[in-house]
Amino acid sequence: MFDSENLPTINSGRICLRRLTAGDVDSLFSIFSDPEVMRYWSSTPLEDTKAAEKLLADIDDGFQKRVLFQWGIARRADDCVIGTCTLYHIDTDNRRGEIGYALGSEHWGRGYMREALTLLIDFCFGRLKLHRLEADVDPKNNSSIKILERLGFRKEGFLRERWLVGGEVHDSLIYGLLASDWLGNLEARQNEIR
Ligand SMILES: CC(C)(COP(=O)(O)OP(=O)(O)OC[C@H]1O[C@@H](n2cnc3c(N)ncnc32)[C@H](O)[C@@H]1OP(=O)(O)O)[C@@H](O)C(=O)NCCC(=O)NCCS
């Protein structure tokens, strides 16, 4: 499905999706140890930088096996990693995958994730030729739901008590986006950016 040796670097106006390296461990720790960011995540906040090093090793390993594409979202101005976005649960036979994303809380409300996910989705439907993308969101995670709906994802299902994280039970909303939805909306998206 993807035979290049490295995770590609993808640029847009303010941000760059790039491979995460050892120099990004502190940024990863800062993002994934923040209880606000991890409120609706599928695991509890990282406790120390060792856990962030392990996260980075898992990201590298997942890419080597081509089961996980997780980019750092770096600001082009200073190359600082402010979040990550991910394609995983890839099913090549059915040409589908799931997306995940997180942004450091101090960077919320500036459209960075929307910019990042636009690049990610273009890559998935363009370069990888996927047919369908999915996202699994906590029904209480309003900002995540907002971004998915703005990108054209449709609400397709509600799964009860799908997650048990840190002693709490969470439901899931399943959102889906088809390549045809995305390509059909191209003109509307371009008009919004102008
Ligand atoms: C989900 C998450 C990434 C959304 O972050 P966000 O900053 O709200 O998302 P966006 O990048 O799309 O920014 C949109 C907001 O920026 C505003 N904005 C400001 N400048 C903008 C610009 N140049 N372009 C677009 N939007 C802009 C928009 O108006 C919008 O604000 P609103 O939500 O008040 O209407 C963030 O809340 C997060 O990381 N949460 C924790 C992790 C998580 O739950 N991930 C999802 C798991 S399913």
PDB file of N, CA and C in Angstrom, residues 72-128:
ATOM      1  N   GLY A  72       3.988  13.970  13.580  1.00  0.00           N
ATOM      2  CA  GLY A  72       4.013  15.133  14.439  1.00  0.00           C
ATOM      3  C   GLY A  72       3.460  16.306  13.639  1.00  0.00           C
ATOM      4  N   ILE A  73       2.656  17.148  14.306  1.00  0.00           N
ATOM      5  CA  ILE A  73       2.193  18.390  13.666  1.00  0.00           C
ATOM      6  C   ILE A  73       3.129  19.478  14.166  1.00  0.00           C
ATOM      7  N   ALA A  74       3.999  19.951  13.280  1.00  0.00           N
ATOM      8  CA  ALA A  74       4.981  20.966  13.692  1.00  0.00           C
ATOM      9  C   ALA A  74       4.590  22.318  13.118  1.00  0.00           C
ATOM     10  N   ARG A  75       4.774  23.371  13.944  1.00  0.00           N
ATOM     11  CA  ARG A  75       4.573  24.732  13.412  1.00  0.00           C
ATOM     12  C   ARG A  75       5.714  25.018  12.468  1.00  0.00           C
ATOM     13  N   ARG A  76       5.389  25.526  11.266  1.00  0.00           N
ATOM     14  CA  ARG A  76       6.474  25.780  10.300  1.00  0.00           C
ATOM     15  C   ARG A  76       7.398  26.885  10.782  1.00  0.00           C
ATOM     16  N   ALA A  77       6.852  27.809  11.592  1.00  0.00           N
ATOM     17  CA  ALA A  77       7.650  28.956  12.042  1.00  0.00           C
ATOM     18  C   ALA A  77       8.851  28.514  12.882  1.00  0.00           C
ATOM     19  N   ASP A  78       8.668  27.478  13.735  1.00  0.00           N
ATOM     20  CA  ASP A  78       9.770  27.101  14.642  1.00  0.00           C
ATOM     21  C   ASP A  78       9.993  25.597  14.746  1.00  0.00           C
ATOM     22  N   ASP A  79       9.285  24.808  13.942  1.00  0.00           N
ATOM     23  CA  ASP A  79       9.392  23.344  13.916  1.00  0.00           C
ATOM     24  C   ASP A  79       9.002  22.689  15.251  1.00  0.00           C
ATOM     25  N   CYS A  80       8.329  23.426  16.105  1.00  0.00           N
ATOM     26  CA  CYS A  80       7.906  22.870  17.400  1.00  0.00           C
ATOM     27  C   CYS A  80       6.677  21.966  17.192  1.00  0.00           C
ATOM     28  N   VAL A  81       6.709  20.750  17.769  1.00  0.00           N
ATOM     29  CA  VAL A  81       5.579  19.827  17.631  1.00  0.00           C
ATOM     30  C   VAL A  81       4.473  20.221  18.609  1.00  0.00           C
ATOM     31  N   ILE A  82       3.299  20.539  18.049  1.00  0.00           N
ATOM     32  CA  ILE A  82       2.172  21.001  18.875  1.00  0.00           C
ATOM     33  C   ILE A  82       1.066  19.940  18.969  1.00  0.00           C
ATOM     34  N   GLY A  83       1.199  18.853  18.210  1.00  0.00           N
ATOM     35  CA  GLY A  83       0.179  17.803  18.261  1.00  0.00           C
ATOM     36  C   GLY A  83       0.590  16.646  17.376  1.00  0.00           C
ATOM     37  N   THR A  84      -0.291  15.657  17.288  1.00  0.00           N
ATOM     38  CA  THR A  84      -0.042  14.556  16.344  1.00  0.00           C
ATOM     39  C   THR A  84      -1.342  14.203  15.634  1.00  0.00           C
ATOM     40  N   CYS A  85      -1.220  13.607  14.447  1.00  0.00           N
ATOM     41  CA  CYS A  85      -2.391  13.044  13.783  1.00  0.00           C
ATOM     42  C   CYS A  85      -1.996  11.697  13.186  1.00  0.00           C
ATOM     43  N   THR A  86      -2.969  10.810  13.155  1.00  0.00           N
ATOM     44  CA  THR A  86      -2.667   9.381  12.987  1.00  0.00           C
ATOM     45  C   THR A  86      -3.651   8.700  12.051  1.00  0.00           C
ATOM     46  N   LEU A  87      -3.109   7.762  11.269  1.00  0.00           N
ATOM     47  CA  LEU A  87      -3.940   6.799  10.543  1.00  0.00           C
ATOM     48  C   LEU A  87      -3.583   5.431  11.096  1.00  0.00           C
ATOM     49  N   TYR A  88      -4.566   4.661  11.504  1.00  0.00           N
ATOM     50  CA  TYR A  88      -4.301   3.332  12.062  1.00  0.00           C
ATOM     51  C   TYR A  88      -5.495   2.421  11.780  1.00  0.00           C
ATOM     52  N   HIS A  89      -5.465   1.213  12.349  1.00  0.00           N
ATOM     53  CA  HIS A  89      -6.507   0.209  12.037  1.00  0.00           C
ATOM     54  C   HIS A  89      -6.721   0.135  10.525  1.00  0.00           C
ATOM     55  N   ILE A  90      -5.613   0.020   9.801  1.00  0.00           N
ATOM     56  CA  ILE A  90      -5.682   0.043   8.339  1.00  0.00           C
ATOM     57  C   ILE A  90      -6.084  -1.351   7.832  1.00  0.00           C
ATOM     58  N   ASP A  91      -7.105  -1.372   6.984  1.00  0.00           N
ATOM     59  CA  ASP A  91      -7.569  -2.630   6.386  1.00  0.00           C
ATOM     60  C   ASP A  91      -7.377  -2.466   4.882  1.00  0.00           C
ATOM     61  N   THR A  92      -6.294  -3.072   4.372  1.00  0.00           N
ATOM     62  CA  THR A  92      -5.947  -2.817   2.966  1.00  0.00           C
ATOM     63  C   THR A  92      -6.958  -3.464   2.012  1.00  0.00           C
ATOM     64  N   ASP A  93      -7.499  -4.648   2.392  1.00  0.00           N
ATOM     65  CA  ASP A  93      -8.453  -5.316   1.490  1.00  0.00           C
ATOM     66  C   ASP A  93      -9.680  -4.441   1.249  1.00  0.00           C
ATOM     67  N   ASN A  94     -10.140  -3.804   2.320  1.00  0.00           N
ATOM     68  CA  ASN A  94     -11.347  -2.976   2.204  1.00  0.00           C
ATOM     69  C   ASN A  94     -11.034  -1.498   2.029  1.00  0.00           C
ATOM     70  N   ARG A  95      -9.755  -1.197   1.918  1.00  0.00           N
ATOM     71  CA  ARG A  95      -9.253   0.180   1.704  1.00  0.00           C
ATOM     72  C   ARG A  95      -9.891   1.171   2.700  1.00  0.00           C
ATOM     73  N   ARG A  96      -9.792   0.811   3.993  1.00  0.00           N
ATOM     74  CA  ARG A  96     -10.291   1.742   4.999  1.00  0.00           C
ATOM     75  C   ARG A  96      -9.289   1.861   6.143  1.00  0.00           C
ATOM     76  N   GLY A  97      -9.445   2.929   6.918  1.00  0.00           N
ATOM     77  CA  GLY A  97      -8.589   3.136   8.084  1.00  0.00           C
ATOM     78  C   GLY A  97      -9.289   4.073   9.044  1.00  0.00           C
ATOM     79  N   GLU A  98      -8.689   4.205  10.244  1.00  0.00           N
ATOM     80  CA  GLU A  98      -9.272   5.065  11.277  1.00  0.00           C
ATOM     81  C   GLU A  98      -8.305   6.220  11.537  1.00  0.00           C
ATOM     82  N   ILE A  99      -8.845   7.375  11.867  1.00  0.00           N
ATOM     83  CA  ILE A  99      -7.959   8.492  12.191  1.00  0.00           C
ATOM     84  C   ILE A  99      -8.057   8.843  13.675  1.00  0.00           C
ATOM     85  N   GLY A 100      -6.942   9.409  14.191  1.00  0.00           N
ATOM     86  CA  GLY A 100      -6.895   9.910  15.561  1.00  0.00           C
ATOM     87  C   GLY A 100      -6.087  11.209  15.558  1.00  0.00           C
ATOM     88  N   TYR A 101      -6.285  12.048  16.577  1.00  0.00           N
ATOM     89  CA  TYR A 101      -5.606  13.351  16.578  1.00  0.00           C
ATOM     90  C   TYR A 101      -5.631  13.964  17.965  1.00  0.00           C
ATOM     91  N   ALA A 102      -4.590  14.703  18.283  1.00  0.00           N
ATOM     92  CA  ALA A 102      -4.523  15.428  19.564  1.00  0.00           C
ATOM     93  C   ALA A 102      -3.628  16.644  19.385  1.00  0.00           C
ATOM     94  N   LEU A 103      -4.043  17.728  20.019  1.00  0.00           N
ATOM     95  CA  LEU A 103      -3.318  18.997  19.949  1.00  0.00           C
ATOM     96  C   LEU A 103      -3.071  19.475  21.382  1.00  0.00           C
ATOM     97  N   GLY A 104      -1.884  20.009  21.643  1.00  0.00           N
ATOM     98  CA  GLY A 104      -1.610  20.595  22.960  1.00  0.00           C
ATOM     99  C   GLY A 104      -2.687  21.631  23.273  1.00  0.00           C
ATOM    100  N   SER A 105      -3.184  21.654  24.508  1.00  0.00           N
ATOM    101  CA  SER A 105      -4.372  22.469  24.806  1.00  0.00           C
ATOM    102  C   SER A 105      -4.127  23.962  24.596  1.00  0.00           C
ATOM    103  N   GLU A 106      -2.864  24.404  24.728  1.00  0.00           N
ATOM    104  CA  GLU A 106      -2.589  25.844  24.530  1.00  0.00           C
ATOM    105  C   GLU A 106      -2.732  26.258  23.064  1.00  0.00           C
ATOM    106  N   HIS A 107      -2.885  25.260  22.156  1.00  0.00           N
ATOM    107  CA  HIS A 107      -2.996  25.577  20.721  1.00  0.00           C
ATOM    108  C   HIS A 107      -4.416  25.394  20.178  1.00  0.00           C
ATOM    109  N   TRP A 108      -5.365  25.091  21.062  1.00  0.00           N
ATOM    110  CA  TRP A 108      -6.744  24.892  20.601  1.00  0.00           C
ATOM    111  C   TRP A 108      -7.352  26.219  20.118  1.00  0.00           C
ATOM    112  N   GLY A 109      -8.316  26.083  19.228  1.00  0.00           N
ATOM    113  CA  GLY A 109      -9.098  27.256  18.810  1.00  0.00           C
ATOM    114  C   GLY A 109      -8.427  28.129  17.760  1.00  0.00           C
ATOM    115  N   ARG A 110      -7.406  27.581  17.074  1.00  0.00           N
ATOM    116  CA  ARG A 110      -6.725  28.377  16.030  1.00  0.00           C
ATOM    117  C   ARG A 110      -6.741  27.702  14.669  1.00  0.00           C
ATOM    118  N   GLY A 111      -7.484  26.598  14.569  1.00  0.00           N
ATOM    119  CA  GLY A 111      -7.618  25.932  13.275  1.00  0.00           C
ATOM    120  C   GLY A 111      -6.431  25.066  12.875  1.00  0.00           C
ATOM    121  N   TYR A 112      -5.498  24.825  13.800  1.00  0.00           N
ATOM    122  CA  TYR A 112      -4.331  24.006  13.436  1.00  0.00           C
ATOM    123  C   TYR A 112      -4.724  22.563  13.091  1.00  0.00           C
ATOM    124  N   MET A 113      -5.660  21.998  13.887  1.00  0.00           N
ATOM    125  CA  MET A 113      -5.989  20.592  13.630  1.00  0.00           C
ATOM    126  C   MET A 113      -6.759  20.434  12.328  1.00  0.00           C
ATOM    127  N   ARG A 114      -7.593  21.381  12.060  1.00  0.00           N
ATOM    128  CA  ARG A 114      -8.328  21.288  10.799  1.00  0.00           C
ATOM    129  C   ARG A 114      -7.347  21.301   9.614  1.00  0.00           C
ATOM    130  N   GLU A 115      -6.325  22.158   9.729  1.00  0.00           N
ATOM    131  CA  GLU A 115      -5.310  22.220   8.678  1.00  0.00           C
ATOM    132  C   GLU A 115      -4.575  20.870   8.584  1.00  0.00           C
ATOM    133  N   ALA A 116      -4.250  20.300   9.750  1.00  0.00           N
ATOM    134  CA  ALA A 116      -3.513  19.032   9.773  1.00  0.00           C
ATOM    135  C   ALA A 116      -4.359  17.892   9.206  1.00  0.00           C
ATOM    136  N   LEU A 117      -5.633  17.831   9.610  1.00  0.00           N
ATOM    137  CA  LEU A 117      -6.473  16.716   9.156  1.00  0.00           C
ATOM    138  C   LEU A 117      -6.786  16.826   7.669  1.00  0.00           C
ATOM    139  N   THR A 118      -6.824  18.046   7.158  1.00  0.00           N
ATOM    140  CA  THR A 118      -7.029  18.205   5.707  1.00  0.00           C
ATOM    141  C   THR A 118      -5.853  17.562   4.957  1.00  0.00           C
ATOM    142  N   LEU A 119      -4.627  17.777   5.463  1.00  0.00           N
ATOM    143  CA  LEU A 119      -3.455  17.149   4.827  1.00  0.00           C
ATOM    144  C   LEU A 119      -3.516  15.630   4.968  1.00  0.00           C
ATOM    145  N   LEU A 120      -3.870  15.182   6.184  1.00  0.00           N
ATOM    146  CA  LEU A 120      -3.922  13.732   6.435  1.00  0.00           C
ATOM    147  C   LEU A 120      -4.954  13.056   5.524  1.00  0.00           C
ATOM    148  N   ILE A 121      -6.133  13.662   5.427  1.00  0.00           N
ATOM    149  CA  ILE A 121      -7.206  13.050   4.631  1.00  0.00           C
ATOM    150  C   ILE A 121      -6.829  13.058   3.137  1.00  0.00           C
ATOM    151  N   ASP A 122      -6.235  14.172   2.674  1.00  0.00           N
ATOM    152  CA  ASP A 122      -5.775  14.216   1.278  1.00  0.00           C
ATOM    153  C   ASP A 122      -4.778  13.084   1.011  1.00  0.00           C
ATOM    154  N   PHE A 123      -3.885  12.849   1.977  1.00  0.00           N
ATOM    155  CA  PHE A 123      -2.888  11.789   1.822  1.00  0.00           C
ATOM    156  C   PHE A 123      -3.573  10.413   1.761  1.00  0.00           C
ATOM    157  N   CYS A 124      -4.545  10.203   2.662  1.00  0.00           N
ATOM    158  CA  CYS A 124      -5.220   8.896   2.730  1.00  0.00           C
ATOM    159  C   CYS A 124      -6.001   8.592   1.445  1.00  0.00           C
ATOM    160  N   PHE A 125      -6.738   9.580   0.950  1.00  0.00           N
ATOM    161  CA  PHE A 125      -7.551   9.328  -0.244  1.00  0.00           C
ATOM    162  C   PHE A 125      -6.729   9.480  -1.530  1.00  0.00           C
ATOM    163  N   GLY A 126      -5.682  10.302  -1.466  1.00  0.00           N
ATOM    164  CA  GLY A 126      -4.842  10.520  -2.648  1.00  0.00           C
ATOM    165  C   GLY A 126      -3.767   9.456  -2.747  1.00  0.00           C
ATOM    166  N   ARG A 127      -2.710   9.638  -1.986  1.00  0.00           N
ATOM    167  CA  ARG A 127      -1.545   8.739  -2.088  1.00  0.00           C
ATOM    168  C   ARG A 127      -1.873   7.280  -1.727  1.00  0.00           C
ATOM    169  N   LEU A 128      -2.633   7.077  -0.645  1.00  0.00           N
ATOM    170  CA  LEU A 128      -2.914   5.696  -0.214  1.00  0.00           C
ATOM    171  C   LEU A 128      -4.133   5.086  -0.910  1.00  0.00           C
TER     172      LEU A 128
END
